[in-house]
Amino acid sequence: MASLARPAPARTAFTEVRFVGLLTRPLVLRGEMAWLGGTRLQRRVLTPAPELTEIDGDSATLQRGRGRPQRFPLDRAPELKDLAASFVALLSGNAAALQRVFVVHAYGDARAWTLDLTPRDAQVAQRIRAVSIDGAGRAMRCMRVDSRDGDTAFTLLGALGGVVLPADPTPAGLATLCAGGR
Amino acid sequence: MLALAALGGYAFTHLRVSGDLRAFLPAPRTPLQGLLLHELGRGAGARTLFLALRTPDAAQAAALSTALRAALAGDGRIATVQNGAGGPGRIAPGLLPYRYLLAPTLDTHRFDAAYLHAQLRQRLDDLGSPGAGLLKPLLPADPTLETLKLAQAWAPRQAPPLRHGVWYADGAALLLVETHAAGFDPDAQARVLDSIRAAYARLPGHARATLQISGPGYFGVVLQALTRGTAERLGLVSALGLLALLLVSYRSLRAVSLAALPLLSAAAAGAAVLALVFGRVHGLTLAFGVTLLGVAQEYPLRLLSHRGADADPRATARRLGPVLLLAMASTAVAYLAFFAAGAAGLSQLALFTLTGILAAGLTTRFLLPALLPATARDTATPVLARLDAALSRLPHPRRLALLLAAAALAALVLVRAPLWQNDLAMLTPVPLPLLQQEARLRHALGAPDVRHLLVIEGDTAQQVLARSMQVAARFAPLLREGRLGSLLLPSTYLPPVAVQRARQARLPDAAQLRSALDDALRGLPYRAGVFAPFLRDVHAARHLPPLTPQAFERTPLGGLLRALLIRRDRRWFGLGLMGGVRDPAALAAAAAAAAPAGSVRLVDLKTESEAWVAGYRARILRALAAAAVLLALLVALGLRRAAPTLRVLAAVLLAQLLTLAALRLLAGPLNLFHLVALLLAAGLGLHYALFFERARSADDAERLRTLHATLVCAASTLLAFGVYALAPLPVLRALGMTVALGIAANLLAALLLAWPRRLPPC
């Protein structure tokens, strides 16, 4: 995992596809993800609506459009804190930090690998069933988060960050994309 | 003797001792003062305990916090326990149907297609944002997020940070415990503390953290333990000292034992009358009362000292009768001033001591002489004769007295410290580290400012709620500008019925809402039928009876409203709790601008309590002046001639000057207890001068007996009161020090001005 480490700031374009039970079609968000060093993580959504989120350890700041940034503690969203922590852990190559938050199961080889993560915190486990991260070589390609309520979110990164999606994306199609035809 | 035992038995079985310290605060004069006094003891603030589970291991602290909360949840003495878990984001299920009546959305919007469409678009953005997981479950029934708006309005503004799901700050998990018992009921609070400590001790792993408790109730318990311990310890010391003194003075165990009879009958009669009149009595009243009755101990001592060679003690009692009566009357006048103080505890004290003095006087005059042994040692001894001679050789006692008076006046003029101590907190003997710990916890928990309070007055609860809404609007700019950190009002929780009805009237009917929602959903990717719960809830909300304070108070959040909306003396009061007060003047101006004038006030509890104490003192000063005039009249009436009357009054006046000067040098600013004690000392000191005057026309032996009696009396009173000057409690210390200084000064002044000097041998 140390091979994943890269100096901050590290930036990557991302495409997020969320399959939400309340909606008839998935939400597709595009933008840029950046690790600013330390525990600071930035997520800038460009489409469909501009939104900037910065997570720093225990608190997050959210700014929509040209509105005022709003700061809120992550007390109520421990899963967000854990996901951000895992992201930072991966980018900084800190395996111990990742294992503190998740039970990690790794397989594959250096060319194409997968990490299956299960939350350790009971409160987080009530919201998140499982997380899986696919990568190739030194780069993450894809992060899949399965919620307890049946919703699933795919975040495509790096080489996949700017990928052109089919008109009607499905979870199965995205899973295949993440696996890289493996 | 049987009657005495019966009285004691009656008092013992019928008198209930209470620990409510407010009995020693002045009685309220206005409804506002009444409210503040009530808040002081029964308000939510006074009933809240702060708990800190201290350990650097946050996970361990969280586990203990969760377990302790669960353990305390079933305790009947505890109203609520909060530890941060399950707070905002959730409102009580019972209030959920009322969300459209409680939240302000409908004041400015209608649930039409345009508004709903805009809201549903925003929810789409929310679903794509990192925090979507929190909102998702709310959306089907509440697409406009009314529950979230309410939860935000109701959440404490500066709650401590959460770690592992519970409040954790400065190395400790924090909990708020609201008790049912009043903050100033130390006995009940002690039981709550015991059960909290026991529950904590039963938790597995409790040894890995330390439990700290703070808050007004805890202070009450500490204070009571301190008072009880002090009174018992010092009481024992003074009792042993007295016994030794009397045995040395009278050399008869029987006489000394019998001399306790007047005091015992005084205590029994006083307690019996209290039981009859009040039913319950403050513990401090009894402690103070028994101490004050030490005065009555003078009566039997005078009898013993003056017996001389009288074959029959009854003859001595007859001889002493008139002066004893004058002494009793003057003490009674001094103690009457307690009635004027206007605090329930002090009125009880006055009744107790007046009854006691009467009982002690009667016992001394009629019962004791019949029981005393027929023979006694004459107290007119050669040692006393030498002392008498020394006193008589003292040069120019009157000039010395004038010199002392001048020195005392100079000291009084030169001492720069403020004359009066108005800060009530200075009477609170809570040790400083405990107060500092409480301040830290209060700050960490974001508990509201304890000094400033908005008070909204009205004829009905609904009127107060309506005014509270106006206050909220008026104070909104101050909150925005940061001149005020937070404001919790009764209308924060419950808008008046009229406002609820207006909101209800703006809710669309089922058909209108369905068509508005259909229009609003056009072009948005929501699944068909997802918002059926929303349609159902709006329909239900249209037909709900508006929520009344009574109904709201039955919900789990009821305690919050009950603390802020109070009925008192047939008036209704709303309280506004404020945090982060940075500009009191602007707040006061905003409050004063409310209509009708005076219905909303910014109360500064410190100023308010100081004004209250100053008013209390003015009343006591008037009572003192009246008591002084009465004392002078009594003396003139008793002595019937001008010269002795002037001598006695001059002695008392000089003694008061000396006491006051010594107090100013030793104690600095004076409080009410100093004043009351000063009066007491004056009454006692008067005895000395009176007995000295009486000795003027007596033979040598009687003069020596008078000297003996006075010295023994002064020494025993010094023993009884002097020990309290060492007490750590300011109240006891003020009393003990003032009386001790007063006795010394009165004895000195009486010796200088009233003692009949023996003519120098030619």
PDB file of C-alpha atoms in Angstrom, chain B residues 469-583:
ATOM      1  CA  MET B 469     -42.367  35.657  19.151  1.00  0.00           C
ATOM      2  CA  GLN B 470     -41.993  39.435  18.913  1.00  0.00           C
ATOM      3  CA  VAL B 471     -38.861  39.281  21.050  1.00  0.00           C
ATOM      4  CA  ALA B 472     -37.418  36.605  18.750  1.00  0.00           C
ATOM      5  CA  ALA B 473     -37.955  38.891  15.739  1.00  0.00           C
ATOM      6  CA  ARG B 474     -36.530  41.910  17.551  1.00  0.00           C
ATOM      7  CA  PHE B 475     -33.420  40.056  18.712  1.00  0.00           C
ATOM      8  CA  ALA B 476     -32.708  38.345  15.370  1.00  0.00           C
ATOM      9  CA  PRO B 477     -30.489  41.233  14.123  1.00  0.00           C
ATOM     10  CA  LEU B 478     -28.494  41.156  17.374  1.00  0.00           C
ATOM     11  CA  LEU B 479     -27.882  37.435  16.872  1.00  0.00           C
ATOM     12  CA  ARG B 480     -26.837  38.040  13.256  1.00  0.00           C
ATOM     13  CA  GLU B 481     -24.459  40.838  14.240  1.00  0.00           C
ATOM     14  CA  GLY B 482     -22.867  38.638  16.902  1.00  0.00           C
ATOM     15  CA  ARG B 483     -23.803  40.878  19.810  1.00  0.00           C
ATOM     16  CA  LEU B 484     -25.597  37.873  21.238  1.00  0.00           C
ATOM     17  CA  GLY B 485     -24.450  34.271  20.844  1.00  0.00           C
ATOM     18  CA  SER B 486     -27.700  32.427  21.374  1.00  0.00           C
ATOM     19  CA  LEU B 487     -31.238  32.978  22.618  1.00  0.00           C
ATOM     20  CA  LEU B 488     -33.684  30.320  23.753  1.00  0.00           C
ATOM     21  CA  LEU B 489     -37.261  31.552  24.214  1.00  0.00           C
ATOM     22  CA  PRO B 490     -40.506  29.784  25.074  1.00  0.00           C
ATOM     23  CA  SER B 491     -41.663  30.441  21.485  1.00  0.00           C
ATOM     24  CA  THR B 492     -38.533  28.694  20.231  1.00  0.00           C
ATOM     25  CA  TYR B 493     -40.292  25.513  21.287  1.00  0.00           C
ATOM     26  CA  LEU B 494     -43.926  26.460  21.040  1.00  0.00           C
ATOM     27  CA  PRO B 495     -45.506  29.274  18.991  1.00  0.00           C
ATOM     28  CA  PRO B 496     -48.783  30.695  20.312  1.00  0.00           C
ATOM     29  CA  VAL B 497     -52.003  28.970  19.298  1.00  0.00           C
ATOM     30  CA  ALA B 498     -52.968  31.896  17.039  1.00  0.00           C
ATOM     31  CA  VAL B 499     -49.762  31.533  15.023  1.00  0.00           C
ATOM     32  CA  GLN B 500     -50.256  27.786  14.793  1.00  0.00           C
ATOM     33  CA  ARG B 501     -53.788  28.330  13.471  1.00  0.00           C
ATOM     34  CA  ALA B 502     -52.551  30.853  10.887  1.00  0.00           C
ATOM     35  CA  ARG B 503     -49.963  28.343   9.664  1.00  0.00           C
ATOM     36  CA  GLN B 504     -52.579  25.632   9.629  1.00  0.00           C
ATOM     37  CA  ALA B 505     -54.844  27.846   7.512  1.00  0.00           C
ATOM     38  CA  ARG B 506     -52.076  28.211   4.935  1.00  0.00           C
ATOM     39  CA  LEU B 507     -51.685  24.448   4.487  1.00  0.00           C
ATOM     40  CA  PRO B 508     -53.276  23.370   1.177  1.00  0.00           C
ATOM     41  CA  ASP B 509     -56.059  20.768   1.178  1.00  0.00           C
ATOM     42  CA  ALA B 510     -55.383  17.252  -0.095  1.00  0.00           C
ATOM     43  CA  ALA B 511     -56.415  17.911  -3.713  1.00  0.00           C
ATOM     44  CA  GLN B 512     -54.525  21.198  -3.957  1.00  0.00           C
ATOM     45  CA  LEU B 513     -51.369  19.661  -2.514  1.00  0.00           C
ATOM     46  CA  ARG B 514     -51.554  16.604  -4.739  1.00  0.00           C
ATOM     47  CA  SER B 515     -51.801  18.731  -7.877  1.00  0.00           C
ATOM     48  CA  ALA B 516     -49.086  21.146  -6.670  1.00  0.00           C
ATOM     49  CA  LEU B 517     -46.783  18.213  -5.962  1.00  0.00           C
ATOM     50  CA  ASP B 518     -47.514  16.633  -9.361  1.00  0.00           C
ATOM     51  CA  ASP B 519     -46.592  19.925 -11.040  1.00  0.00           C
ATOM     52  CA  ALA B 520     -43.532  20.328  -8.860  1.00  0.00           C
ATOM     53  CA  LEU B 521     -42.249  16.829  -9.686  1.00  0.00           C
ATOM     54  CA  ARG B 522     -42.376  17.413 -13.458  1.00  0.00           C
ATOM     55  CA  GLY B 523     -38.894  16.972 -14.901  1.00  0.00           C
ATOM     56  CA  LEU B 524     -37.428  15.665 -11.602  1.00  0.00           C
ATOM     57  CA  PRO B 525     -36.275  12.043 -11.274  1.00  0.00           C
ATOM     58  CA  TYR B 526     -38.187  11.148  -8.081  1.00  0.00           C
ATOM     59  CA  ARG B 527     -39.903   7.776  -8.111  1.00  0.00           C
ATOM     60  CA  ALA B 528     -43.706   7.903  -8.348  1.00  0.00           C
ATOM     61  CA  GLY B 529     -45.494   7.762  -4.999  1.00  0.00           C
ATOM     62  CA  VAL B 530     -42.333   8.421  -2.977  1.00  0.00           C
ATOM     63  CA  PHE B 531     -43.960  11.418  -1.275  1.00  0.00           C
ATOM     64  CA  ALA B 532     -47.200   9.738  -0.226  1.00  0.00           C
ATOM     65  CA  PRO B 533     -46.199  10.122   3.478  1.00  0.00           C
ATOM     66  CA  PHE B 534     -45.835  13.878   2.895  1.00  0.00           C
ATOM     67  CA  LEU B 535     -49.396  14.138   1.495  1.00  0.00           C
ATOM     68  CA  ARG B 536     -50.715  12.096   4.414  1.00  0.00           C
ATOM     69  CA  ASP B 537     -48.900  14.176   7.070  1.00  0.00           C
ATOM     70  CA  VAL B 538     -49.951  17.551   5.643  1.00  0.00           C
ATOM     71  CA  HIS B 539     -53.547  16.348   5.520  1.00  0.00           C
ATOM     72  CA  ALA B 540     -53.306  15.230   9.160  1.00  0.00           C
ATOM     73  CA  ALA B 541     -51.684  18.516  10.213  1.00  0.00           C
ATOM     74  CA  ARG B 542     -54.637  20.474   8.804  1.00  0.00           C
ATOM     75  CA  HIS B 543     -56.950  18.874  11.345  1.00  0.00           C
ATOM     76  CA  LEU B 544     -54.762  18.767  14.428  1.00  0.00           C
ATOM     77  CA  PRO B 545     -55.892  20.746  17.468  1.00  0.00           C
ATOM     78  CA  PRO B 546     -53.165  23.373  18.035  1.00  0.00           C
ATOM     79  CA  LEU B 547     -50.530  22.367  20.543  1.00  0.00           C
ATOM     80  CA  THR B 548     -51.023  23.955  23.985  1.00  0.00           C
ATOM     81  CA  PRO B 549     -48.291  24.385  26.620  1.00  0.00           C
ATOM     82  CA  GLN B 550     -49.965  21.641  28.672  1.00  0.00           C
ATOM     83  CA  ALA B 551     -49.876  19.219  25.733  1.00  0.00           C
ATOM     84  CA  PHE B 552     -46.319  20.182  24.835  1.00  0.00           C
ATOM     85  CA  GLU B 553     -45.182  19.612  28.400  1.00  0.00           C
ATOM     86  CA  ARG B 554     -46.373  16.018  28.234  1.00  0.00           C
ATOM     87  CA  THR B 555     -43.882  15.284  25.442  1.00  0.00           C
ATOM     88  CA  PRO B 556     -40.265  14.279  26.098  1.00  0.00           C
ATOM     89  CA  LEU B 557     -39.221  17.857  25.328  1.00  0.00           C
ATOM     90  CA  GLY B 558     -41.750  19.191  27.834  1.00  0.00           C
ATOM     91  CA  GLY B 559     -39.118  19.892  30.454  1.00  0.00           C
ATOM     92  CA  LEU B 560     -37.489  22.427  28.149  1.00  0.00           C
ATOM     93  CA  LEU B 561     -40.666  24.481  27.841  1.00  0.00           C
ATOM     94  CA  ARG B 562     -41.592  24.076  31.504  1.00  0.00           C
ATOM     95  CA  ALA B 563     -38.289  25.707  32.414  1.00  0.00           C
ATOM     96  CA  LEU B 564     -39.035  28.718  30.207  1.00  0.00           C
ATOM     97  CA  LEU B 565     -42.775  29.275  30.650  1.00  0.00           C
ATOM     98  CA  ILE B 566     -43.724  29.732  34.288  1.00  0.00           C
ATOM     99  CA  ARG B 567     -46.922  30.618  36.090  1.00  0.00           C
ATOM    100  CA  ARG B 568     -46.488  32.597  39.281  1.00  0.00           C
ATOM    101  CA  ASP B 569     -48.840  34.641  41.421  1.00  0.00           C
ATOM    102  CA  ARG B 570     -51.508  34.393  38.699  1.00  0.00           C
ATOM    103  CA  ARG B 571     -49.123  35.986  36.191  1.00  0.00           C
ATOM    104  CA  TRP B 572     -47.280  34.231  33.397  1.00  0.00           C
ATOM    105  CA  PHE B 573     -43.579  34.642  32.825  1.00  0.00           C
ATOM    106  CA  GLY B 574     -41.437  33.618  29.883  1.00  0.00           C
ATOM    107  CA  LEU B 575     -37.706  33.326  30.296  1.00  0.00           C
ATOM    108  CA  GLY B 576     -35.179  33.954  27.533  1.00  0.00           C
ATOM    109  CA  LEU B 577     -31.928  32.125  28.163  1.00  0.00           C
ATOM    110  CA  MET B 578     -28.989  33.837  26.531  1.00  0.00           C
ATOM    111  CA  GLY B 579     -25.490  32.710  25.700  1.00  0.00           C
ATOM    112  CA  GLY B 580     -22.535  34.778  24.581  1.00  0.00           C
ATOM    113  CA  VAL B 581     -23.814  38.140  25.841  1.00  0.00           C
ATOM    114  CA  ARG B 582     -21.394  40.697  24.412  1.00  0.00           C
ATOM    115  CA  ASP B 583     -23.430  43.907  24.394  1.00  0.00           C
TER     116      ASP B 583
END
